[in-house]
XYZ file of C-alpha atoms in Angstrom:
247
model
C 0.485 0.250 0.117
C 1.962 3.791 -1.279
C 2.007 6.173 1.405
C -0.607 8.458 2.116
C 0.308 12.413 0.157
C 1.618 14.583 2.300
C -1.151 17.749 3.787
C -0.379 20.637 2.908
C -0.355 23.845 5.064
C -2.670 26.890 3.790
C -0.430 29.014 6.495
C 2.648 27.610 5.453
C 3.167 26.562 9.049
C 3.735 22.768 10.288
C 4.845 21.112 13.313
C 7.072 18.695 12.690
C 8.598 15.286 14.392
C 11.255 13.169 13.672
C 12.215 10.204 14.910
C 15.261 8.616 15.506
C 15.293 4.583 13.891
C 13.738 2.101 16.337
C 13.731 4.940 18.987
C 17.557 4.800 19.146
C 19.327 7.862 20.059
C 20.114 10.646 17.201
C 22.543 12.731 19.553
C 24.952 11.214 21.453
C 26.553 14.094 22.567
C 26.758 17.958 22.798
C 28.264 18.696 19.624
C 25.442 16.408 18.307
C 22.998 19.133 18.488
C 24.989 21.777 18.105
C 25.672 20.170 14.973
C 21.988 19.751 14.148
C 21.308 23.782 15.303
C 23.593 24.401 12.611
C 22.974 22.130 9.632
C 18.831 24.305 10.359
C 20.533 27.498 10.283
C 22.345 27.426 6.985
C 19.461 26.567 5.631
C 17.589 28.495 7.242
C 19.819 31.055 5.087
C 19.916 29.356 1.980
C 15.983 28.596 1.397
C 14.587 31.774 3.587
C 12.194 29.504 5.664
C 11.944 31.076 8.918
C 11.751 28.312 12.771
C 9.198 29.112 15.277
C 10.188 26.518 17.715
C 12.738 23.704 18.550
C 13.537 21.152 21.174
C 16.440 19.165 19.875
C 15.037 15.560 22.206
C 17.508 12.076 22.410
C 16.035 10.509 20.706
C 13.287 13.351 18.306
C 13.318 16.261 17.606
C 10.295 19.247 17.350
C 9.796 21.942 15.043
C 7.933 24.645 14.055
C 8.529 25.936 11.149
C 7.538 27.458 8.006
C 7.837 27.602 4.378
C 7.933 30.974 2.468
C 6.369 28.866 -1.052
C 4.654 25.994 -0.926
C 5.718 22.967 -0.448
C 9.040 23.861 0.294
C 8.667 21.399 3.755
C 9.811 18.647 1.643
C 13.085 20.163 0.228
C 13.699 21.595 3.107
C 13.225 17.927 5.890
C 14.863 16.150 2.790
C 18.410 18.691 3.220
C 17.806 18.584 7.033
C 17.936 14.812 7.736
C 20.286 14.342 4.503
C 23.142 16.674 5.511
C 22.521 15.017 9.425
C 22.467 11.395 8.570
C 25.708 11.581 6.325
C 27.591 13.741 9.169
C 26.213 10.930 12.506
C 27.617 8.411 10.582
C 30.959 10.211 9.892
C 31.330 10.334 12.787
C 30.583 7.125 14.365
C 30.603 4.949 11.425
C 27.938 3.319 10.528
C 25.821 2.509 7.662
C 22.695 2.573 7.165
C 19.441 4.862 7.884
C 19.115 7.110 12.096
C 15.477 8.789 10.896
C 13.255 5.934 11.076
C 10.357 6.096 8.449
C 10.119 9.623 7.261
C 9.070 13.000 9.095
C 6.538 13.091 10.338
C 4.013 16.914 9.483
C 0.973 18.377 10.631
C -0.308 21.347 9.342
C -0.456 25.185 11.395
C -3.564 26.483 10.485
C -4.763 27.788 13.216
C -3.165 30.569 15.333
C -5.085 30.859 18.242
C -3.069 28.354 19.506
C 0.992 28.875 17.675
C 1.434 30.173 21.593
C -0.087 26.221 23.629
C 1.697 24.754 20.319
C 5.447 26.372 21.146
C 4.348 25.778 24.881
C 3.715 22.160 24.320
C 7.059 21.106 22.032
C 9.230 23.956 25.275
C 7.598 21.385 27.665
C 8.636 18.628 25.832
C 12.218 17.551 28.385
C 9.709 18.225 31.296
C 7.372 16.144 30.485
C 10.210 13.689 29.483
C 11.614 14.595 33.218
C 14.960 15.496 31.908
C 14.077 18.623 33.998
C 12.118 20.327 36.372
C 12.081 24.432 35.216
C 11.993 24.369 31.548
C 14.755 27.202 31.850
C 17.448 24.538 32.921
C 17.252 23.074 28.647
C 19.322 23.446 27.117
C 18.716 22.101 23.498
C 14.858 24.092 22.769
C 14.296 27.874 21.491
C 13.283 28.625 24.809
C 16.472 30.411 25.428
C 16.246 32.074 22.820
C 13.052 33.500 22.902
C 13.956 34.288 26.838
C 18.098 36.429 25.566
C 18.950 36.643 22.067
C 17.665 34.902 19.167
C 20.300 32.890 16.652
C 18.170 30.125 15.214
C 14.419 31.106 16.017
C 12.556 33.925 14.182
C 10.995 34.762 18.335
C 9.757 38.599 17.243
C 5.347 37.490 15.540
C 5.070 35.214 18.945
C 6.936 37.687 21.586
C 5.134 40.792 19.998
C 1.728 39.525 21.100
C 3.716 38.324 24.324
C 6.576 40.810 26.307
C 9.735 38.320 27.076
C 7.763 38.023 31.003
C 4.682 37.932 30.432
C 5.832 33.654 28.265
C 7.589 32.931 30.872
C 4.427 32.998 33.110
C 2.472 31.782 30.520
C 5.325 28.845 30.134
C 4.580 28.315 33.680
C 1.790 26.664 32.882
C 1.427 23.495 32.902
C 0.624 22.470 28.756
C -2.858 20.151 28.627
C -3.392 20.165 24.830
C -2.006 17.036 23.014
C -0.540 18.190 19.560
C 0.306 14.264 17.877
C 1.843 14.692 14.955
C 0.956 11.375 12.075
C 0.889 12.133 8.529
C -3.066 10.934 8.239
C -5.384 12.770 5.920
C -6.709 14.536 7.963
C -7.543 18.114 11.226
C -5.611 16.942 13.699
C -8.289 16.513 17.313
C -6.187 19.830 18.758
C -7.158 21.957 15.912
C -11.482 21.184 15.999
C -11.099 21.489 19.404
C -9.700 25.204 18.478
C -12.571 25.658 15.553
C -15.004 24.347 17.173
C -14.032 26.733 20.888
C -13.818 29.853 18.068
C -17.069 28.894 16.840
C -19.181 28.714 20.234
C -16.808 31.783 21.735
C -14.366 30.255 23.489
C -17.059 27.693 25.380
C -15.036 24.204 25.885
C -16.985 21.630 23.238
C -18.055 19.618 25.955
C -20.503 22.144 26.811
C -22.421 21.868 23.192
C -23.959 19.393 25.233
C -25.619 21.180 28.102
C -26.502 23.944 25.555
C -30.890 23.792 24.523
C -31.639 20.538 22.270
C -32.135 23.587 19.059
C -28.726 25.368 20.092
C -26.781 22.215 20.188
C -28.315 21.137 17.286
C -27.312 23.524 15.076
C -23.551 24.407 16.658
C -23.487 20.204 15.262
C -25.072 21.082 12.270
C -22.707 23.720 11.206
C -19.835 21.597 11.849
C -20.734 18.968 9.429
C -21.906 20.633 6.574
C -19.756 24.308 7.046
C -16.578 22.510 8.563
C -16.806 19.101 7.644
C -15.677 17.322 10.163
C -16.650 13.727 10.647
C -19.786 12.035 12.473
C -16.967 10.363 14.949
C -14.423 13.881 15.043
C -17.374 15.762 16.599
C -17.821 12.507 19.222
C -14.927 12.574 19.864
C -14.234 16.682 20.681
C -17.607 16.588 22.128
C -18.860 13.642 23.996
C -22.057 13.976 21.950
C -22.667 9.962 21.083
C -22.547 9.752 17.087
C -26.875 9.000 16.703
C -27.449 12.217 17.789
C -24.564 13.303 16.051
C -25.998 11.785 13.215
C -30.131 12.407 13.230
C -29.480 16.737 13.198
């Protein structure tokens, strides 16, 4: 069965994750982290894309980047992974694939959860119990937001909140789950945020508490205008698929 085509982002923004094959380390020492960041920086200058956040973990990497032209993402990632994997294999006298399968990418279409996604990326070392405080981890873009920007394009986010607000915001636990996969379709977090926007900031679960006519009107809108499936609406709202199907 062939691979599904990647989903392109209308905004040019992508949350990207790639992992070591069999979840093995792709960074063995500090110089490996440095090499990856240097490679990203060089490619960024060549291809004019933007980096809004990154986090390098021992066996995987999170990137939040914005391409200049639609479709650039494929060439950016091919060049990044080829350059780094070749360097790593030569350094450690190994052969074969370094990165598992292909990278995973999730288009980011809603600006409203961009800051939450950045917090999610930066809090990876805390969730992995590598550090207890976010500012203690060296290999993420968080220090660039708090100090000098080197690779990360911090201006956009820092135009919406100052550094102190950014710091306080990152001390709060990010509870959103930003899964990245290659499936065609919208992520659960995208659907959740879209529903929140449609119902004036309320959580999707609150739709089930509304009067029946209002509830049914919103469900119909989610199906017909937003194009969400019955299963997607059920997961987001907690309303049974039987009720959703009848609306």
